[in-house]
Short mmCIF file of C-alpha atoms and ligand atoms in Angstrom, two decimals:
data_model
loop_
_atom_site.label_atom_id
_atom_site.label_comp_id
_atom_site.label_asym_id
_atom_site.label_seq_id
_atom_site.Cartn_x
_atom_site.Cartn_y
_atom_site.Cartn_z
CA MET A 1425 0.00 0.00 0.00
CA ILE A 1426 1.21 3.48 -0.87
CA LYS A 1427 0.10 5.97 1.78
CA VAL A 1428 -0.83 9.35 0.28
CA LEU A 1429 -1.88 12.57 1.99
CA SER A 1430 -4.17 14.54 -0.33
CA VAL A 1431 -4.44 18.27 0.38
CA ALA A 1432 -7.20 20.35 -1.19
CA SER A 1433 -9.36 23.30 -0.21
CA GLU A 1434 -12.63 21.63 -1.24
CA CYS A 1435 -13.97 18.09 -1.44
CA VAL A 1436 -17.26 16.50 -2.47
CA PRO A 1437 -19.68 15.82 -0.75
CA LEU A 1438 -18.64 18.27 1.97
CA VAL A 1439 -17.79 21.53 0.28
CA LYS A 1440 -17.69 22.46 -3.39
CA THR A 1441 -17.33 25.49 -5.61
CA GLY A 1442 -16.20 23.66 -8.76
CA GLY A 1443 -14.68 20.56 -10.30
CA LEU A 1444 -11.70 20.52 -7.92
CA ALA A 1445 -14.09 19.30 -5.21
CA ASP A 1446 -15.36 16.50 -7.43
CA VAL A 1447 -11.84 15.32 -8.16
CA ALA A 1448 -10.60 15.56 -4.57
CA GLY A 1449 -13.70 13.66 -3.41
CA ALA A 1450 -13.51 10.90 -6.04
CA LEU A 1451 -9.78 10.16 -6.11
CA PRO A 1452 -9.51 8.36 -2.75
CA GLY A 1453 -12.18 5.85 -3.79
CA ALA A 1454 -10.81 5.49 -7.31
CA LEU A 1455 -7.31 4.86 -5.97
CA ALA A 1456 -8.35 2.39 -3.28
CA GLY A 1457 -8.40 -0.38 -5.89
CA GLN A 1458 -4.92 0.62 -7.08
CA GLY A 1459 -2.98 -0.11 -3.91
CA VAL A 1460 -3.19 3.48 -2.66
CA GLU A 1461 -4.46 4.46 0.78
CA MET A 1462 -5.38 8.14 0.58
CA ARG A 1463 -6.21 10.39 3.53
CA SER A 1464 -7.50 13.88 2.79
CA LEU A 1465 -6.49 16.96 4.76
CA LEU A 1466 -9.20 19.63 4.70
CA PRO A 1467 -9.83 22.96 6.42
CA GLY A 1468 -12.38 22.72 9.24
CA TYR A 1469 -15.11 24.76 7.52
CA PRO A 1470 -18.53 24.55 9.24
CA ALA A 1471 -19.78 21.97 6.69
CA VAL A 1472 -16.73 19.77 7.27
CA MET A 1473 -16.97 20.00 11.06
CA ALA A 1474 -20.69 19.15 10.93
CA ALA A 1475 -20.15 16.06 8.76
CA LEU A 1476 -17.15 14.61 10.61
CA GLU A 1477 -17.81 11.24 12.30
CA ASN A 1478 -15.62 9.05 14.54
CA THR A 1479 -13.75 12.22 15.45
CA GLN A 1480 -10.50 11.98 17.38
CA ILE A 1481 -8.04 14.67 18.39
CA VAL A 1482 -4.67 14.01 16.74
CA ALA A 1483 -2.88 17.10 18.06
CA GLU A 1484 -3.43 20.44 19.76
CA LEU A 1485 -1.72 23.30 17.94
CA ASP A 1486 -0.84 26.46 19.84
CA ASN A 1487 -0.96 29.69 17.91
CA CYS A 1488 -1.61 28.42 14.43
CA PHE A 1489 -1.62 31.66 12.44
CA GLY A 1490 -3.14 33.76 15.18
CA GLY A 1491 -5.28 31.32 17.14
CA ASP A 1492 -5.30 27.93 18.76
CA ALA A 1493 -6.24 24.98 16.58
CA ARG A 1494 -6.56 21.22 16.61
CA LEU A 1495 -5.83 18.53 14.09
CA LEU A 1496 -8.70 16.05 14.05
CA SER A 1497 -9.11 12.72 12.36
CA GLY A 1498 -12.45 11.28 11.32
CA THR A 1499 -14.48 9.80 8.53
CA THR A 1500 -17.48 10.70 6.45
CA ALA A 1501 -19.02 9.47 3.21
CA GLY A 1502 -16.28 6.89 2.74
CA LEU A 1503 -13.53 9.50 3.11
CA ASP A 1504 -10.71 9.16 5.62
CA LEU A 1505 -10.14 12.72 6.79
CA LEU A 1506 -7.68 14.83 8.67
CA VAL A 1507 -9.23 18.18 9.50
CA LEU A 1508 -7.56 21.39 10.61
CA ASP A 1509 -10.04 22.75 13.13
CA ALA A 1510 -9.02 26.40 13.35
CA PRO A 1511 -12.17 28.47 13.97
CA HIS A 1512 -10.35 31.80 13.60
CA LEU A 1513 -9.46 30.79 10.02
CA TYR A 1514 -12.36 28.68 8.79
CA ASP A 1515 -15.47 29.08 10.95
CA ARG A 1516 -17.17 31.58 8.65
CA GLU A 1517 -20.56 31.66 6.98
CA GLY A 1518 -20.90 31.94 3.23
CA SER A 1519 -18.31 31.16 0.58
CA ILE A 1520 -15.11 29.38 1.52
CA TYR A 1521 -13.04 31.86 -0.52
CA LEU A 1522 -15.05 35.11 -0.50
CA GLY A 1523 -16.28 37.43 2.21
CA PRO A 1524 -19.75 39.02 2.26
CA ASP A 1525 -18.43 41.85 0.05
CA GLY A 1526 -17.77 39.35 -2.75
CA ARG A 1527 -13.99 39.77 -2.47
CA ASP A 1528 -11.40 37.23 -1.34
CA TRP A 1529 -11.21 36.92 2.44
CA PRO A 1530 -8.31 39.28 3.28
CA ASP A 1531 -6.45 36.51 5.13
CA ASN A 1532 -6.76 33.83 2.43
CA ALA A 1533 -2.97 33.52 2.14
CA GLU A 1534 -2.70 32.66 5.83
CA ARG A 1535 -5.78 30.43 5.86
CA PHE A 1536 -4.24 28.13 3.28
CA ALA A 1537 -0.65 28.53 4.43
CA ALA A 1538 -1.85 27.12 7.77
CA LEU A 1539 -3.26 24.10 5.95
CA CYS A 1540 0.05 23.62 4.14
CA MET A 1541 2.16 23.93 7.30
CA VAL A 1542 0.04 21.36 9.08
CA GLY A 1543 0.26 19.11 5.99
CA ALA A 1544 4.04 19.40 6.01
CA ASP A 1545 4.13 18.59 9.73
CA ILE A 1546 1.98 15.50 9.16
CA ALA A 1547 4.35 14.43 6.35
CA ALA A 1548 7.32 14.96 8.64
CA GLY A 1549 5.76 12.71 11.28
CA ARG A 1550 5.47 15.60 13.72
CA LEU A 1551 1.69 15.25 14.21
CA GLY A 1552 0.17 11.96 15.27
CA ASP A 1553 1.40 8.54 14.34
CA TRP A 1554 0.31 8.36 10.68
CA GLN A 1555 2.85 9.43 8.11
CA PRO A 1556 2.31 9.40 4.34
CA ASP A 1557 4.79 8.09 1.77
CA LEU A 1558 3.98 11.08 -0.41
CA VAL A 1559 1.81 14.17 -0.54
CA HIS A 1560 -0.58 15.06 -3.37
CA CYS A 1561 -1.37 18.79 -3.41
CA HIS A 1562 -4.13 20.47 -5.41
CA ASP A 1563 -4.03 24.03 -6.76
CA TRP A 1564 -2.59 27.16 -5.15
CA GLN A 1565 -4.23 26.55 -1.79
CA ALA A 1566 -1.86 23.59 -1.32
CA GLY A 1567 0.99 25.26 -3.21
CA LEU A 1568 3.14 26.19 -0.22
CA LEU A 1569 3.22 22.62 1.06
CA PRO A 1570 5.94 21.35 -1.34
CA TYR A 1571 7.95 24.44 -0.39
CA TYR A 1572 7.68 23.77 3.35
CA LEU A 1573 8.78 20.16 2.78
CA LYS A 1574 11.87 21.29 0.88
CA ARG A 1575 12.57 24.17 3.30
CA ASP A 1576 12.52 21.77 6.25
CA GLY A 1577 14.37 18.97 4.50
CA VAL A 1578 11.47 16.54 4.90
CA PRO A 1579 12.27 13.58 2.62
CA VAL A 1580 8.66 13.00 1.52
CA PRO A 1581 8.04 13.58 -2.21
CA SER A 1582 5.18 15.70 -3.45
CA VAL A 1583 2.93 15.95 -6.50
CA LEU A 1584 1.17 19.21 -7.32
CA THR A 1585 -1.87 19.13 -9.60
CA ILE A 1586 -2.94 22.28 -11.43
CA HIS A 1587 -6.70 22.39 -11.84
CA ASN A 1588 -6.75 25.97 -12.98
CA VAL A 1589 -3.72 28.21 -13.50
CA ALA A 1590 -5.95 31.31 -13.41
CA PHE A 1591 -5.94 31.09 -9.60
CA GLN A 1592 -2.40 31.64 -8.35
CA GLY A 1593 -2.65 32.57 -4.67
CA LEU A 1594 -1.12 36.04 -4.92
CA THR A 1595 -0.27 37.99 -1.79
CA PRO A 1596 1.96 41.00 -1.02
CA MET A 1597 5.69 40.43 -0.46
CA THR A 1598 5.32 41.91 3.01
CA GLN A 1599 3.51 38.71 4.01
CA ALA A 1600 6.60 36.56 3.45
CA GLY A 1601 7.66 36.43 7.12
CA LYS A 1602 4.17 35.49 8.30
CA LEU A 1603 3.94 32.73 5.69
CA GLY A 1604 7.36 31.33 6.59
CA ILE A 1605 8.90 32.12 3.20
CA ALA A 1606 12.60 32.90 3.46
CA ALA A 1607 13.81 36.23 2.03
CA GLY A 1608 16.13 34.34 -0.29
CA ASP A 1609 13.14 32.62 -1.91
CA LEU A 1610 11.45 35.84 -2.97
CA THR A 1611 13.16 35.78 -6.35
CA SER A 1612 11.65 35.62 -9.81
CA GLU A 1613 12.93 32.02 -10.09
CA ARG A 1614 10.94 31.01 -6.98
CA ALA A 1615 8.06 32.81 -5.24
CA GLU A 1616 7.95 36.20 -6.95
CA TYR A 1617 5.29 36.93 -9.55
CA TRP A 1618 4.97 40.55 -10.70
CA ALA A 1619 6.23 41.89 -7.36
CA GLN A 1620 3.91 39.65 -5.35
CA ILE A 1621 4.23 36.20 -3.81
CA SER A 1622 2.53 33.42 -5.79
CA ALA A 1623 1.80 30.34 -3.72
CA LEU A 1624 1.16 28.39 -6.90
CA LYS A 1625 4.45 29.39 -8.48
CA LEU A 1626 6.48 28.41 -5.44
CA GLY A 1627 4.67 25.07 -5.43
CA LEU A 1628 5.41 24.54 -9.12
CA VAL A 1629 9.09 25.16 -8.48
CA CYS A 1630 9.29 22.90 -5.43
CA ALA A 1631 7.00 19.91 -6.05
CA ASP A 1632 8.73 16.78 -7.32
CA LYS A 1633 6.12 16.07 -9.99
CA LEU A 1634 3.51 18.30 -11.59
CA THR A 1635 0.29 17.20 -13.18
CA THR A 1636 -2.71 18.85 -14.69
CA VAL A 1637 -6.09 17.49 -15.55
CA SER A 1638 -5.83 16.79 -19.30
CA PRO A 1639 -3.02 16.13 -21.78
CA THR A 1640 -3.99 19.07 -24.00
CA TYR A 1641 -4.04 21.53 -21.09
CA ALA A 1642 -0.60 20.24 -20.06
CA LYS A 1643 0.69 21.38 -23.47
CA GLU A 1644 -1.33 24.61 -23.45
CA LEU A 1645 0.00 25.57 -20.00
CA MET A 1646 3.50 25.84 -21.46
CA THR A 1647 2.38 28.54 -23.94
CA PRO A 1648 2.08 32.29 -23.27
CA GLU A 1649 -1.53 32.18 -24.45
CA PHE A 1650 -2.67 29.80 -21.69
CA GLY A 1651 0.10 29.79 -19.07
CA MET A 1652 -1.05 33.06 -17.44
CA GLY A 1653 2.51 34.13 -16.80
CA LEU A 1654 3.62 30.76 -15.44
CA ASP A 1655 4.36 29.19 -18.84
CA GLY A 1656 8.10 29.81 -18.43
CA VAL A 1657 8.20 28.05 -15.06
CA LEU A 1658 6.24 25.18 -16.55
CA ARG A 1659 8.44 24.92 -19.63
CA ALA A 1660 11.43 24.68 -17.31
CA ARG A 1661 9.71 21.73 -15.62
CA ARG A 1662 8.48 20.14 -18.84
CA ASP A 1663 9.98 16.73 -17.99
CA ASP A 1664 8.11 16.58 -14.69
CA LEU A 1665 4.73 17.77 -16.00
CA SER A 1666 2.05 15.40 -17.26
CA GLY A 1667 -1.64 15.59 -18.08
CA ILE A 1668 -3.93 13.01 -16.47
CA LEU A 1669 -7.53 13.31 -17.57
CA ASN A 1670 -10.24 13.66 -14.92
CA GLY A 1671 -12.89 11.00 -14.67
CA ILE A 1672 -16.34 11.26 -13.14
CA ASP A 1673 -17.77 9.34 -10.21
CA LEU A 1674 -20.12 6.85 -11.85
CA ASP A 1675 -21.82 6.12 -8.53
CA VAL A 1676 -23.06 9.71 -8.56
CA TRP A 1677 -23.35 10.36 -12.30
CA SER A 1678 -25.13 7.50 -14.09
CA PRO A 1679 -28.58 7.69 -15.70
CA GLU A 1680 -29.24 4.06 -14.67
CA HIS A 1681 -29.46 4.90 -10.98
CA ASP A 1682 -29.80 8.67 -10.71
CA ASP A 1683 -32.75 10.33 -8.96
CA LEU A 1684 -34.76 11.00 -12.15
CA VAL A 1685 -38.41 10.69 -13.18
CA HIS A 1686 -37.21 7.91 -15.45
CA THR A 1687 -33.85 6.17 -15.10
CA TYR A 1688 -32.42 4.89 -18.36
CA LYS A 1689 -29.78 2.77 -20.03
CA THR A 1690 -30.39 3.83 -23.63
CA PRO A 1691 -30.97 7.24 -25.25
CA ARG A 1692 -34.66 6.45 -25.74
CA GLY A 1693 -35.09 6.74 -21.98
CA LYS A 1694 -34.20 10.42 -22.10
CA ARG A 1695 -37.58 11.41 -23.52
CA ALA A 1696 -39.54 11.36 -20.26
CA ASN A 1697 -36.78 13.34 -18.55
CA ARG A 1698 -36.85 15.95 -21.32
CA VAL A 1699 -40.61 16.43 -20.93
CA ALA A 1700 -40.30 16.61 -17.14
CA LEU A 1701 -37.51 19.16 -17.36
CA GLN A 1702 -39.45 21.33 -19.78
CA GLU A 1703 -42.42 21.24 -17.40
CA GLU A 1704 -40.26 22.01 -14.39
CA LEU A 1705 -38.66 25.01 -16.10
CA GLY A 1706 -41.83 26.26 -17.76
CA LEU A 1707 -40.57 25.62 -21.29
CA PRO A 1708 -42.98 24.63 -24.09
CA GLN A 1709 -42.44 21.58 -26.29
CA ALA A 1710 -39.93 22.36 -29.02
CA LYS A 1711 -38.93 20.99 -32.40
CA GLY A 1712 -35.25 21.85 -32.00
CA PRO A 1713 -32.72 20.61 -29.42
CA LEU A 1714 -33.04 21.53 -25.75
CA CYS A 1715 -29.54 22.76 -24.88
CA VAL A 1716 -28.45 22.94 -21.24
CA VAL A 1717 -25.64 24.77 -19.46
CA VAL A 1718 -24.51 24.02 -15.89
CA SER A 1719 -21.64 26.32 -15.07
CA ARG A 1720 -19.91 28.94 -13.05
CA LEU A 1721 -20.62 32.22 -14.86
CA THR A 1722 -17.14 33.58 -15.43
CA GLU A 1723 -15.01 34.86 -18.30
CA GLN A 1724 -13.35 31.40 -18.53
CA LYS A 1725 -16.59 29.68 -19.47
CA GLY A 1726 -17.24 31.81 -22.60
CA LEU A 1727 -20.94 32.16 -21.91
CA ASP A 1728 -20.93 35.75 -23.18
CA LEU A 1729 -20.36 34.12 -26.59
CA LEU A 1730 -23.53 32.11 -26.07
CA LEU A 1731 -25.48 35.32 -25.49
CA GLU A 1732 -24.39 36.39 -28.99
CA ALA A 1733 -24.93 33.04 -30.68
CA LEU A 1734 -28.25 32.22 -29.02
CA PRO A 1735 -30.52 33.61 -31.82
CA VAL A 1736 -29.21 30.89 -34.15
CA LEU A 1737 -30.43 28.18 -31.79
CA LEU A 1738 -33.78 29.86 -31.14
CA ASP A 1739 -34.39 30.50 -34.87
CA ARG A 1740 -34.02 26.78 -35.46
CA GLY A 1741 -36.65 25.98 -32.84
CA GLY A 1742 -34.13 25.08 -30.14
CA GLN A 1743 -34.23 25.93 -26.45
CA LEU A 1744 -31.78 26.95 -23.75
CA ALA A 1745 -31.89 26.03 -20.06
CA LEU A 1746 -29.08 27.54 -18.00
CA LEU A 1747 -28.17 26.89 -14.37
CA GLY A 1748 -25.30 28.91 -13.00
CA SER A 1749 -24.00 31.68 -10.81
CA GLY A 1750 -21.04 33.99 -10.64
CA ASP A 1751 -20.29 37.26 -12.39
CA PRO A 1752 -23.24 39.61 -11.63
CA ALA A 1753 -23.11 41.15 -15.14
CA LEU A 1754 -23.44 37.73 -16.78
CA GLU A 1755 -26.16 36.69 -14.34
CA ALA A 1756 -28.10 39.86 -15.23
CA ALA A 1757 -27.55 39.43 -18.97
CA PHE A 1758 -29.03 35.93 -18.93
CA GLN A 1759 -31.87 36.96 -16.66
CA ARG A 1760 -32.78 39.76 -19.06
CA ILE A 1761 -33.45 37.34 -21.93
CA ASP A 1762 -37.16 37.48 -22.54
CA ASN A 1763 -38.01 34.46 -24.65
CA PRO A 1764 -40.38 31.57 -23.89
CA ASN A 1765 -37.75 29.09 -25.09
CA VAL A 1766 -35.10 30.23 -22.63
CA ALA A 1767 -35.12 29.25 -18.94
CA VAL A 1768 -32.48 30.72 -16.64
CA ARG A 1769 -31.92 29.59 -13.06
CA ILE A 1770 -29.36 31.63 -11.16
CA GLY A 1771 -27.97 29.72 -8.20
CA TYR A 1772 -26.28 26.49 -7.26
CA ASP A 1773 -28.49 23.39 -7.32
CA GLU A 1774 -26.94 19.95 -7.38
CA ALA A 1775 -30.22 18.01 -7.84
CA LEU A 1776 -31.44 20.27 -10.65
CA SER A 1777 -28.07 19.90 -12.39
CA HIS A 1778 -28.67 16.14 -12.64
CA ARG A 1779 -32.20 16.62 -14.02
CA MET A 1780 -30.91 19.14 -16.56
CA ILE A 1781 -28.15 16.88 -17.80
CA ALA A 1782 -30.58 13.96 -18.05
CA GLY A 1783 -33.36 15.97 -19.73
CA GLY A 1784 -31.27 18.05 -22.13
CA ASP A 1785 -30.54 17.00 -25.69
CA ALA A 1786 -27.18 18.78 -25.74
CA ILE A 1787 -24.86 20.43 -23.22
CA LEU A 1788 -22.97 23.58 -24.17
CA VAL A 1789 -19.43 24.27 -22.92
CA PRO A 1790 -18.00 27.19 -24.96
CA SER A 1791 -15.02 27.80 -22.64
CA ARG A 1792 -12.11 30.08 -23.60
CA PHE A 1793 -9.90 27.66 -21.68
CA GLU A 1794 -10.85 24.50 -19.83
CA PRO A 1795 -8.27 22.45 -17.93
CA CYS A 1796 -10.56 19.41 -18.09
CA GLY A 1797 -14.23 20.21 -17.60
CA LEU A 1798 -16.63 17.74 -16.04
CA THR A 1799 -20.04 18.69 -17.39
CA GLN A 1800 -19.22 17.51 -20.93
CA LEU A 1801 -18.29 14.15 -19.34
CA TYR A 1802 -21.66 14.02 -17.57
CA GLY A 1803 -23.22 14.87 -20.96
CA LEU A 1804 -21.49 11.91 -22.59
CA ARG A 1805 -22.60 9.53 -19.86
CA TYR A 1806 -26.23 10.73 -20.13
CA GLY A 1807 -26.40 10.76 -23.95
CA THR A 1808 -26.62 14.57 -23.90
CA LEU A 1809 -24.38 15.58 -26.76
CA PRO A 1810 -21.62 18.05 -25.85
CA VAL A 1811 -21.03 21.17 -27.93
CA VAL A 1812 -17.58 22.29 -26.86
CA ALA A 1813 -14.76 24.66 -27.68
CA LEU A 1814 -11.65 22.97 -29.01
CA THR A 1815 -9.48 23.59 -25.96
CA GLY A 1816 -7.96 21.77 -22.98
CA GLY A 1817 -9.84 18.76 -21.68
CA LEU A 1818 -12.79 19.53 -23.96
CA ALA A 1819 -10.54 18.73 -26.92
CA ASP A 1820 -9.45 15.48 -25.26
CA THR A 1821 -12.88 14.14 -24.36
CA VAL A 1822 -15.29 14.98 -27.19
CA ILE A 1823 -14.93 13.42 -30.64
CA PRO A 1824 -16.52 15.70 -33.23
CA VAL A 1825 -19.17 14.40 -35.57
CA SER A 1826 -17.93 13.93 -39.14
CA PRO A 1827 -18.61 11.31 -41.81
CA ALA A 1828 -15.41 9.50 -40.79
CA THR A 1829 -16.08 9.50 -37.03
CA MET A 1830 -19.70 8.50 -37.58
CA ALA A 1831 -18.56 5.60 -39.76
CA ARG A 1832 -16.16 4.48 -37.01
CA GLN A 1833 -18.97 4.84 -34.43
CA VAL A 1834 -16.92 7.13 -32.22
CA ALA A 1835 -18.47 10.57 -32.87
CA THR A 1836 -19.87 12.03 -29.65
CA GLY A 1837 -20.50 15.75 -30.11
CA VAL A 1838 -19.70 19.04 -31.81
CA GLN A 1839 -16.47 21.00 -31.47
CA PHE A 1840 -15.74 24.53 -32.58
CA HIS A 1841 -12.69 26.69 -33.10
CA PRO A 1842 -11.68 29.50 -32.80
CA VAL A 1843 -13.50 30.28 -29.59
CA ASN A 1844 -15.74 33.13 -30.78
CA ALA A 1845 -19.44 33.77 -31.32
CA ASP A 1846 -19.34 33.05 -35.07
CA ALA A 1847 -17.78 29.63 -34.60
CA LEU A 1848 -20.21 28.86 -31.77
CA SER A 1849 -23.12 29.92 -34.03
CA ASN A 1850 -21.88 27.52 -36.70
CA ALA A 1851 -21.57 24.76 -34.11
CA LEU A 1852 -25.17 25.35 -33.02
CA LYS A 1853 -26.29 25.16 -36.66
CA GLN A 1854 -24.41 21.88 -37.01
CA LEU A 1855 -26.09 20.64 -33.84
CA CYS A 1856 -29.54 21.55 -35.19
CA ASP A 1857 -28.78 19.82 -38.52
CA LEU A 1858 -27.75 16.70 -36.65
CA PHE A 1859 -30.86 16.88 -34.46
CA ASP A 1860 -32.97 17.06 -37.62
CA THR A 1861 -31.46 13.75 -38.77
CA PRO A 1862 -32.79 11.46 -36.02
CA LYS A 1863 -30.92 8.39 -37.23
CA LEU A 1864 -27.53 10.11 -36.96
CA TRP A 1865 -28.52 11.84 -33.74
CA SER A 1866 -29.37 8.62 -31.95
CA LYS A 1867 -26.18 7.00 -33.25
CA ALA A 1868 -24.12 9.85 -31.78
CA GLN A 1869 -26.04 9.50 -28.52
CA ARG A 1870 -25.22 5.81 -28.34
CA ASN A 1871 -21.56 6.53 -29.08
CA ALA A 1872 -21.55 9.15 -26.32
CA MET A 1873 -23.05 6.81 -23.75
CA ALA A 1874 -20.50 4.12 -24.66
CA HIS A 1875 -17.53 6.51 -24.34
CA PRO A 1876 -15.54 5.64 -21.17
CA VAL A 1877 -15.65 8.51 -18.66
CA GLY A 1878 -14.97 6.73 -15.36
CA TRP A 1879 -11.83 7.07 -13.26
CA GLY A 1880 -10.26 3.68 -14.16
CA PRO A 1881 -7.39 4.58 -16.51
CA SER A 1882 -6.62 7.89 -14.80
CA ALA A 1883 -6.57 6.34 -11.33
CA SER A 1884 -3.95 3.86 -12.61
CA ALA A 1885 -1.99 6.74 -14.14
CA TYR A 1886 -1.85 8.46 -10.73
CA ALA A 1887 -0.88 5.19 -9.04
CA THR A 1888 1.92 4.70 -11.58
CA LEU A 1889 3.13 8.25 -11.04
CA TYR A 1890 3.23 7.73 -7.26
CA THR A 1891 5.10 4.43 -7.67
CA GLU A 1892 7.69 5.96 -9.99
CA LEU A 1893 8.20 8.90 -7.67
CA LEU A 1894 8.74 6.64 -4.67
CA GLU A 1895 11.13 4.41 -6.61
CA ALA A 1896 13.11 7.47 -7.71
CA ALA A 1897 13.26 8.70 -4.11
CA GLU A 1898 14.71 5.41 -2.78
P1 ADP B 1984 -14.98 24.31 -12.96
O1 ADP B 1984 -14.31 23.50 -11.93
O2 ADP B 1984 -14.07 25.16 -13.76
O3 ADP B 1984 -16.14 25.09 -12.43
P2 ADP B 1984 -15.89 21.74 -14.03
O4 ADP B 1984 -16.70 21.44 -15.24
O5 ADP B 1984 -14.66 20.96 -13.83
O6 ADP B 1984 -15.61 23.30 -14.05
O7 ADP B 1984 -16.73 21.46 -12.74
C1 ADP B 1984 -17.86 22.19 -12.38
C2 ADP B 1984 -18.66 21.36 -11.41
O8 ADP B 1984 -19.57 22.21 -10.70
C3 ADP B 1984 -19.51 20.31 -12.08
O9 ADP B 1984 -19.68 19.24 -11.19
C4 ADP B 1984 -20.84 21.06 -12.29
O10 ADP B 1984 -21.93 20.20 -12.42
C5 ADP B 1984 -20.91 21.87 -11.03
N1 ADP B 1984 -21.69 23.11 -11.12
C6 ADP B 1984 -21.28 24.29 -11.66
N2 ADP B 1984 -22.24 25.22 -11.52
C7 ADP B 1984 -23.27 24.61 -10.90
C8 ADP B 1984 -24.56 25.06 -10.45
N3 ADP B 1984 -24.95 26.30 -10.63
N4 ADP B 1984 -25.36 24.17 -9.83
C9 ADP B 1984 -24.94 22.88 -9.63
N5 ADP B 1984 -23.75 22.42 -10.03
C10 ADP B 1984 -22.92 23.27 -10.64
C1 GLC B 1985 -10.87 23.44 -12.57
C2 GLC B 1985 -11.06 23.57 -14.07
C3 GLC B 1985 -11.88 22.47 -14.69
C4 GLC B 1985 -11.51 21.11 -14.12
C5 GLC B 1985 -11.62 21.15 -12.61
C6 GLC B 1985 -11.27 19.82 -11.95
O1 GLC B 1985 -11.80 24.12 -11.82
O2 GLC B 1985 -11.59 24.85 -14.42
O3 GLC B 1985 -11.68 22.46 -16.09
O4 GLC B 1985 -12.38 20.11 -14.63
O5 GLC B 1985 -10.73 22.11 -12.10
O6 GLC B 1985 -9.98 19.39 -12.27
#
């Protein structure tokens, strides 16, 4: 058994703002069959504290970034957890990252540095009697952990996974002392990013292996267009960087056993769900495809392009159902659409997201960049054809419909490039043409449902990476 400490700022089913939580929550289970015993270190947010069962105190921590704290162990929902119970850092209502003013909590750097320091202490065997063979860190919130390990000479290797390079954990240089970053590490080769400290950058420099969540995004990250200023650092670490595609948790996302009006194994079974969804959202029957979107509403997701391209879909008798929240301007723009064939739900609703993916004919993901993306994978599993931008994990998971791919029975959706409103409009036209050819449409649906989207191959890829890293460290 390889013992791994996973460190992430969110984890399904306890706390989630995006796909990172899905991945952090699914990996321990997916890896259990691969000879990996994974324990997850999480901040003690209210939702985590409330869910923790079989709780034990592992250690009392005096003055952990301005207050006393405890390291707890416990379980919940099949997860084996270590929890940093530090009320002064995590016992807050609302978003885990943002204060009531909609801005980052002012002490975010310290909140996640505390998590990293405790993670490094666990790895060093300084807290409790469980010690991992290696540490798997996710995103900037866990970025300082590989640095602390190196700084303290702890001989435990680390992997850092980039889920989204747009979030870099920036904080003023004046914070260095508080965060335990040595003055000599504030250089442009290490922590410094445009005169600030970047927790992600320091992690990328210090971790032994780097991964991201799709092979295409791994390549894109090394380019100025997608690297968001960290492409140089990543090019320098090219030999240690790999792309391992996300899977989805098939226990949670499968039309055969989801909580739907009609569970189904074949595309035919979608019909009742489509009707039920239209009723639920107040949409009339339609002759064109019912397209769904389940997404954070941010620049990344390219949904402003959908606002421009939407008339094409509506002119062809199609419909749009959108569930999302985020940027107030985008929320308002979608809410302003006054058309009987458009239903907009602003908010976060897990159960509705399942009904939308089951009831929709197609799922739209027009992202400007997308490290992996999970909703197009749900779409595949549910026979809801993805219409995606040709970027990142979207490029790696959707096989565009063409005579050749249809003949080989592998076509699963529509892809467009470049990522602009014209190309999206053309993709929507192509979707409507396909929808108007029921024989081809149902073939593509069957291909989609047969496309493997579980964790199997990627869980083995992580297990192999861990094994290689441990062998190299011996
Ligand atoms: P990202 O992590 O960039 O937001 P992903 O596609 O990887 O993108 O993951 C997003 C996850 O969040 C998916 O599980 C998706 O279903 C979920 N999600 C996003 N917005 C909502 C919402 N408004 N309601 C319910 N689930 C949502
Ligand atoms: C990020 C990315 C998304 C990816 C998710 C999980 O939030 O934006 O593409 O699927 O992380 O890895």
